[in-house]
Each structure stands twice: as C-alpha cells, then as structure tokens.
Amino acid sequence: MSVNAKWLNKVRWDEHGLVPVIAQEVGSGDVLMFAWMNREALARTVESGEAVYWSRSRKKLWHKGEESGHTQKVHEVRLDCDEDVVLLKVEQVGNVACHTGRHSCFFQKLEGEAGGEDWIAIESVLKNPDEIYK
C-alpha cells in the first residue's frame, strides 16, 4: 500500500506529520492506549491488519508487539469528525497492551477528597515487564 493513497489525504496530520491514535478493545470497549501514527504507520496498519505506530522517542515505526509479542489485530479504523484523531478497534493479543504489564495504559484513577486526591492503580499487573521486554 502506498503512503500516497488518496484516503490518507483526508486525515488532518499535525505539523510533524502525525495524528493521535486511540486503541480501543473491540470486545470490552476498554481504551487500551494512546499513540501516534504517521502516514506510513497508518498505511502499514491497514495493509497488515495489525497496529503499527510511530514512536516519537525512538523516531521510528513501531509494530505493536514486535518485542513483547502482544500485538493488536485491527478490526476497524475510524476517523473522528474533525478528521484529526484515529480510533483503532483492536483485539489485544495476549491481553497486555501496556509496557507496565497491564491490560490498559489507563490503569491509574484519581481518587480521594478535595485537596487530598491521589492517583491509585486500579488494574493489576498481568505480566512482569521484565518478562515482556527481554
């Protein structure tokens, strides 16, 4: 698939050529993670049927699960009304989406009374991160 495919032109890429992406689990509706894609990442995702992101820290394409084996099979790709956010409906292979070994990257919840709030981990670690990234 070409990065020049016409459908890619509809996406409103930011000044760095990126678009924010939300990965949502197709069965449960859980929001698993937030990431970024460039044109090539989105084109490869559609072509392969597995999520490929742009790693801003590594400055390269990142096939989700390339190290951990916890890939994301893409069931649907959606574009929001402003055409500047992509939603992937995915099946999370291995049930671990987060590099911390949890199901979702959104495992911390703000709890407590006014002035005494704190972030509490509400999701347990499913797999030791040291075992994921060897």
PDB file of C-alpha atoms in Angstrom:
ATOM      1  CA  MET A   1       0.000   0.000   0.000  1.00  0.00           C
ATOM      2  CA  SER A   2       1.299   3.413  -0.903  1.00  0.00           C
ATOM      3  CA  VAL A   3       1.736   6.256   1.577  1.00  0.00           C
ATOM      4  CA  ASN A   4       0.284   8.351  -1.255  1.00  0.00           C
ATOM      5  CA  ALA A   5      -3.070   6.528  -1.184  1.00  0.00           C
ATOM      6  CA  LYS A   6      -5.902   9.029  -1.654  1.00  0.00           C
ATOM      7  CA  TRP A   7      -7.727   8.049   1.562  1.00  0.00           C
ATOM      8  CA  LEU A   8      -4.690   9.143   3.632  1.00  0.00           C
ATOM      9  CA  ASN A   9      -5.148  12.722   2.377  1.00  0.00           C
ATOM     10  CA  LYS A  10      -8.380  13.077   4.342  1.00  0.00           C
ATOM     11  CA  VAL A  11      -6.510  12.758   7.664  1.00  0.00           C
ATOM     12  CA  ARG A  12      -5.521  16.121   9.170  1.00  0.00           C
ATOM     13  CA  TRP A  13      -1.884  15.462  10.047  1.00  0.00           C
ATOM     14  CA  ASP A  14      -0.232  17.805  12.558  1.00  0.00           C
ATOM     15  CA  GLU A  15       2.808  19.974  11.797  1.00  0.00           C
ATOM     16  CA  HIS A  16       5.066  16.937  12.424  1.00  0.00           C
ATOM     17  CA  GLY A  17       3.085  14.726  10.036  1.00  0.00           C
ATOM     18  CA  LEU A  18       1.458  12.803  12.900  1.00  0.00           C
ATOM     19  CA  VAL A  19      -2.062  12.017  14.028  1.00  0.00           C
ATOM     20  CA  PRO A  20      -3.113  10.900  17.540  1.00  0.00           C
ATOM     21  CA  VAL A  21      -4.478   7.351  17.757  1.00  0.00           C
ATOM     22  CA  ILE A  22      -6.654   5.711  20.389  1.00  0.00           C
ATOM     23  CA  ALA A  23      -6.618   1.909  20.591  1.00  0.00           C
ATOM     24  CA  GLN A  24      -9.901   0.526  21.933  1.00  0.00           C
ATOM     25  CA  GLU A  25     -10.574  -3.136  22.630  1.00  0.00           C
ATOM     26  CA  VAL A  26     -13.233  -4.363  20.253  1.00  0.00           C
ATOM     27  CA  GLY A  27     -14.981  -6.701  22.732  1.00  0.00           C
ATOM     28  CA  SER A  28     -14.956  -4.773  26.005  1.00  0.00           C
ATOM     29  CA  GLY A  29     -14.739  -1.197  24.756  1.00  0.00           C
ATOM     30  CA  ASP A  30     -11.746  -0.612  27.072  1.00  0.00           C
ATOM     31  CA  VAL A  31      -9.408   2.156  25.970  1.00  0.00           C
ATOM     32  CA  LEU A  32      -6.085   0.339  25.859  1.00  0.00           C
ATOM     33  CA  MET A  33      -3.620   3.017  24.845  1.00  0.00           C
ATOM     34  CA  PHE A  34      -2.891   6.298  23.112  1.00  0.00           C
ATOM     35  CA  ALA A  35      -0.162   6.611  20.495  1.00  0.00           C
ATOM     36  CA  TRP A  36       0.822   8.422  17.304  1.00  0.00           C
ATOM     37  CA  MET A  37       0.920   7.454  13.629  1.00  0.00           C
ATOM     38  CA  ASN A  38       2.458   8.982  10.559  1.00  0.00           C
ATOM     39  CA  ARG A  39       1.220   8.230   7.016  1.00  0.00           C
ATOM     40  CA  GLU A  40       3.405   5.144   6.691  1.00  0.00           C
ATOM     41  CA  ALA A  41       2.287   3.724  10.044  1.00  0.00           C
ATOM     42  CA  LEU A  42      -1.393   4.133   9.171  1.00  0.00           C
ATOM     43  CA  ALA A  43      -0.876   2.675   5.691  1.00  0.00           C
ATOM     44  CA  ARG A  44       1.014  -0.327   7.123  1.00  0.00           C
ATOM     45  CA  THR A  45      -1.660  -0.826   9.785  1.00  0.00           C
ATOM     46  CA  VAL A  46      -4.378  -1.041   7.152  1.00  0.00           C
ATOM     47  CA  GLU A  47      -2.265  -3.241   4.880  1.00  0.00           C
ATOM     48  CA  SER A  48      -1.127  -5.700   7.578  1.00  0.00           C
ATOM     49  CA  GLY A  49      -4.219  -5.733   9.802  1.00  0.00           C
ATOM     50  CA  GLU A  50      -2.007  -5.172  12.870  1.00  0.00           C
ATOM     51  CA  ALA A  51      -1.290  -1.885  14.635  1.00  0.00           C
ATOM     52  CA  VAL A  52       1.861  -0.054  13.600  1.00  0.00           C
ATOM     53  CA  TYR A  53       2.616   3.217  15.367  1.00  0.00           C
ATOM     54  CA  TRP A  54       5.215   5.982  15.155  1.00  0.00           C
ATOM     55  CA  SER A  55       7.479   6.037  18.204  1.00  0.00           C
ATOM     56  CA  ARG A  56       8.342   9.659  18.903  1.00  0.00           C
ATOM     57  CA  SER A  57      11.034   8.676  21.421  1.00  0.00           C
ATOM     58  CA  ARG A  58      12.725   6.176  19.080  1.00  0.00           C
ATOM     59  CA  LYS A  59      11.889   8.188  15.957  1.00  0.00           C
ATOM     60  CA  LYS A  60      10.887   5.085  14.013  1.00  0.00           C
ATOM     61  CA  LEU A  61       7.935   2.881  13.131  1.00  0.00           C
ATOM     62  CA  TRP A  62       6.891   0.550  15.923  1.00  0.00           C
ATOM     63  CA  HIS A  63       4.885  -2.587  15.157  1.00  0.00           C
ATOM     64  CA  LYS A  64       2.972  -3.073  18.415  1.00  0.00           C
ATOM     65  CA  GLY A  65       4.188  -6.312  19.966  1.00  0.00           C
ATOM     66  CA  GLU A  66       7.420  -6.540  17.960  1.00  0.00           C
ATOM     67  CA  GLU A  67       9.348  -7.157  21.201  1.00  0.00           C
ATOM     68  CA  SER A  68       6.661  -8.406  23.579  1.00  0.00           C
ATOM     69  CA  GLY A  69       4.551 -10.486  21.201  1.00  0.00           C
ATOM     70  CA  HIS A  70       1.452  -8.605  22.409  1.00  0.00           C
ATOM     71  CA  THR A  71       0.185  -7.450  19.030  1.00  0.00           C
ATOM     72  CA  GLN A  72      -3.030  -5.659  18.213  1.00  0.00           C
ATOM     73  CA  LYS A  73      -5.231  -7.142  15.476  1.00  0.00           C
ATOM     74  CA  VAL A  74      -7.161  -4.301  13.884  1.00  0.00           C
ATOM     75  CA  HIS A  75     -10.879  -4.854  13.338  1.00  0.00           C
ATOM     76  CA  GLU A  76     -11.851  -1.276  12.404  1.00  0.00           C
ATOM     77  CA  VAL A  77     -10.182   2.036  11.634  1.00  0.00           C
ATOM     78  CA  ARG A  78     -12.237   5.176  12.265  1.00  0.00           C
ATOM     79  CA  LEU A  79     -11.602   8.890  11.792  1.00  0.00           C
ATOM     80  CA  ASP A  80     -13.230  11.458  14.079  1.00  0.00           C
ATOM     81  CA  CYS A  81     -15.475  14.321  12.928  1.00  0.00           C
ATOM     82  CA  ASP A  82     -12.593  16.818  12.768  1.00  0.00           C
ATOM     83  CA  GLU A  83     -10.539  14.246  10.856  1.00  0.00           C
ATOM     84  CA  ASP A  84      -7.608  14.692  13.250  1.00  0.00           C
ATOM     85  CA  VAL A  85      -7.874  11.647  15.544  1.00  0.00           C
ATOM     86  CA  VAL A  86      -7.847   7.973  14.556  1.00  0.00           C
ATOM     87  CA  LEU A  87      -9.635   5.277  16.539  1.00  0.00           C
ATOM     88  CA  LEU A  88      -8.480   1.688  16.161  1.00  0.00           C
ATOM     89  CA  LYS A  89     -10.824  -1.037  17.330  1.00  0.00           C
ATOM     90  CA  VAL A  90      -8.438  -3.856  18.134  1.00  0.00           C
ATOM     91  CA  GLU A  91      -8.171  -7.323  19.562  1.00  0.00           C
ATOM     92  CA  GLN A  92      -5.323  -7.220  22.077  1.00  0.00           C
ATOM     93  CA  VAL A  93      -3.343 -10.437  21.640  1.00  0.00           C
ATOM     94  CA  GLY A  94      -2.030 -11.693  24.984  1.00  0.00           C
ATOM     95  CA  ASN A  95      -4.303  -9.305  26.939  1.00  0.00           C
ATOM     96  CA  VAL A  96      -1.375  -6.932  27.748  1.00  0.00           C
ATOM     97  CA  ALA A  97      -1.325  -3.557  25.969  1.00  0.00           C
ATOM     98  CA  CYS A  98       0.800  -1.532  28.399  1.00  0.00           C
ATOM     99  CA  HIS A  99       4.570  -1.730  28.808  1.00  0.00           C
ATOM    100  CA  THR A 100       3.926  -1.946  32.577  1.00  0.00           C
ATOM    101  CA  GLY A 101       2.408  -5.410  32.038  1.00  0.00           C
ATOM    102  CA  ARG A 102      -1.197  -4.287  32.442  1.00  0.00           C
ATOM    103  CA  HIS A 103      -4.196  -4.718  30.161  1.00  0.00           C
ATOM    104  CA  SER A 104      -4.550  -0.963  29.597  1.00  0.00           C
ATOM    105  CA  CYS A 105      -2.229   2.025  29.820  1.00  0.00           C
ATOM    106  CA  PHE A 106      -5.032   3.833  31.659  1.00  0.00           C
ATOM    107  CA  PHE A 107      -4.713   1.948  34.950  1.00  0.00           C
ATOM    108  CA  GLN A 108      -4.419   4.933  37.314  1.00  0.00           C
ATOM    109  CA  LYS A 109      -7.550   6.575  38.724  1.00  0.00           C
ATOM    110  CA  LEU A 110      -7.759   9.855  40.630  1.00  0.00           C
ATOM    111  CA  GLU A 111      -9.425   9.216  43.991  1.00  0.00           C
ATOM    112  CA  GLY A 112      -9.854  10.981  47.317  1.00  0.00           C
ATOM    113  CA  GLU A 113     -11.441  14.035  48.843  1.00  0.00           C
ATOM    114  CA  ALA A 114     -10.873  17.613  47.650  1.00  0.00           C
ATOM    115  CA  GLY A 115      -7.305  18.618  48.389  1.00  0.00           C
ATOM    116  CA  GLY A 116      -6.241  15.039  49.170  1.00  0.00           C
ATOM    117  CA  GLU A 117      -6.584  13.413  45.773  1.00  0.00           C
ATOM    118  CA  ASP A 118      -4.040  10.900  44.578  1.00  0.00           C
ATOM    119  CA  TRP A 119      -3.576   8.506  41.679  1.00  0.00           C
ATOM    120  CA  ILE A 120      -4.404   4.901  42.578  1.00  0.00           C
ATOM    121  CA  ALA A 121      -3.520   1.880  40.431  1.00  0.00           C
ATOM    122  CA  ILE A 122      -6.840   0.110  39.835  1.00  0.00           C
ATOM    123  CA  GLU A 123      -5.585  -2.567  37.452  1.00  0.00           C
ATOM    124  CA  SER A 124      -3.153  -5.292  38.434  1.00  0.00           C
ATOM    125  CA  VAL A 125      -0.012  -6.286  36.567  1.00  0.00           C
ATOM    126  CA  LEU A 126      -0.764  -9.306  34.365  1.00  0.00           C
ATOM    127  CA  LYS A 127       2.797  -9.951  33.291  1.00  0.00           C
ATOM    128  CA  ASN A 128       6.095  -8.786  34.758  1.00  0.00           C
ATOM    129  CA  PRO A 129       7.510  -6.124  32.398  1.00  0.00           C
ATOM    130  CA  ASP A 130      10.954  -7.740  32.733  1.00  0.00           C
ATOM    131  CA  GLU A 131       9.482 -10.883  31.160  1.00  0.00           C
ATOM    132  CA  ILE A 132       7.872  -8.901  28.339  1.00  0.00           C
ATOM    133  CA  TYR A 133      10.940  -6.973  27.161  1.00  0.00           C
ATOM    134  CA  LYS A 134      13.930  -9.281  27.273  1.00  0.00           C
TER     135      LYS A 134
END
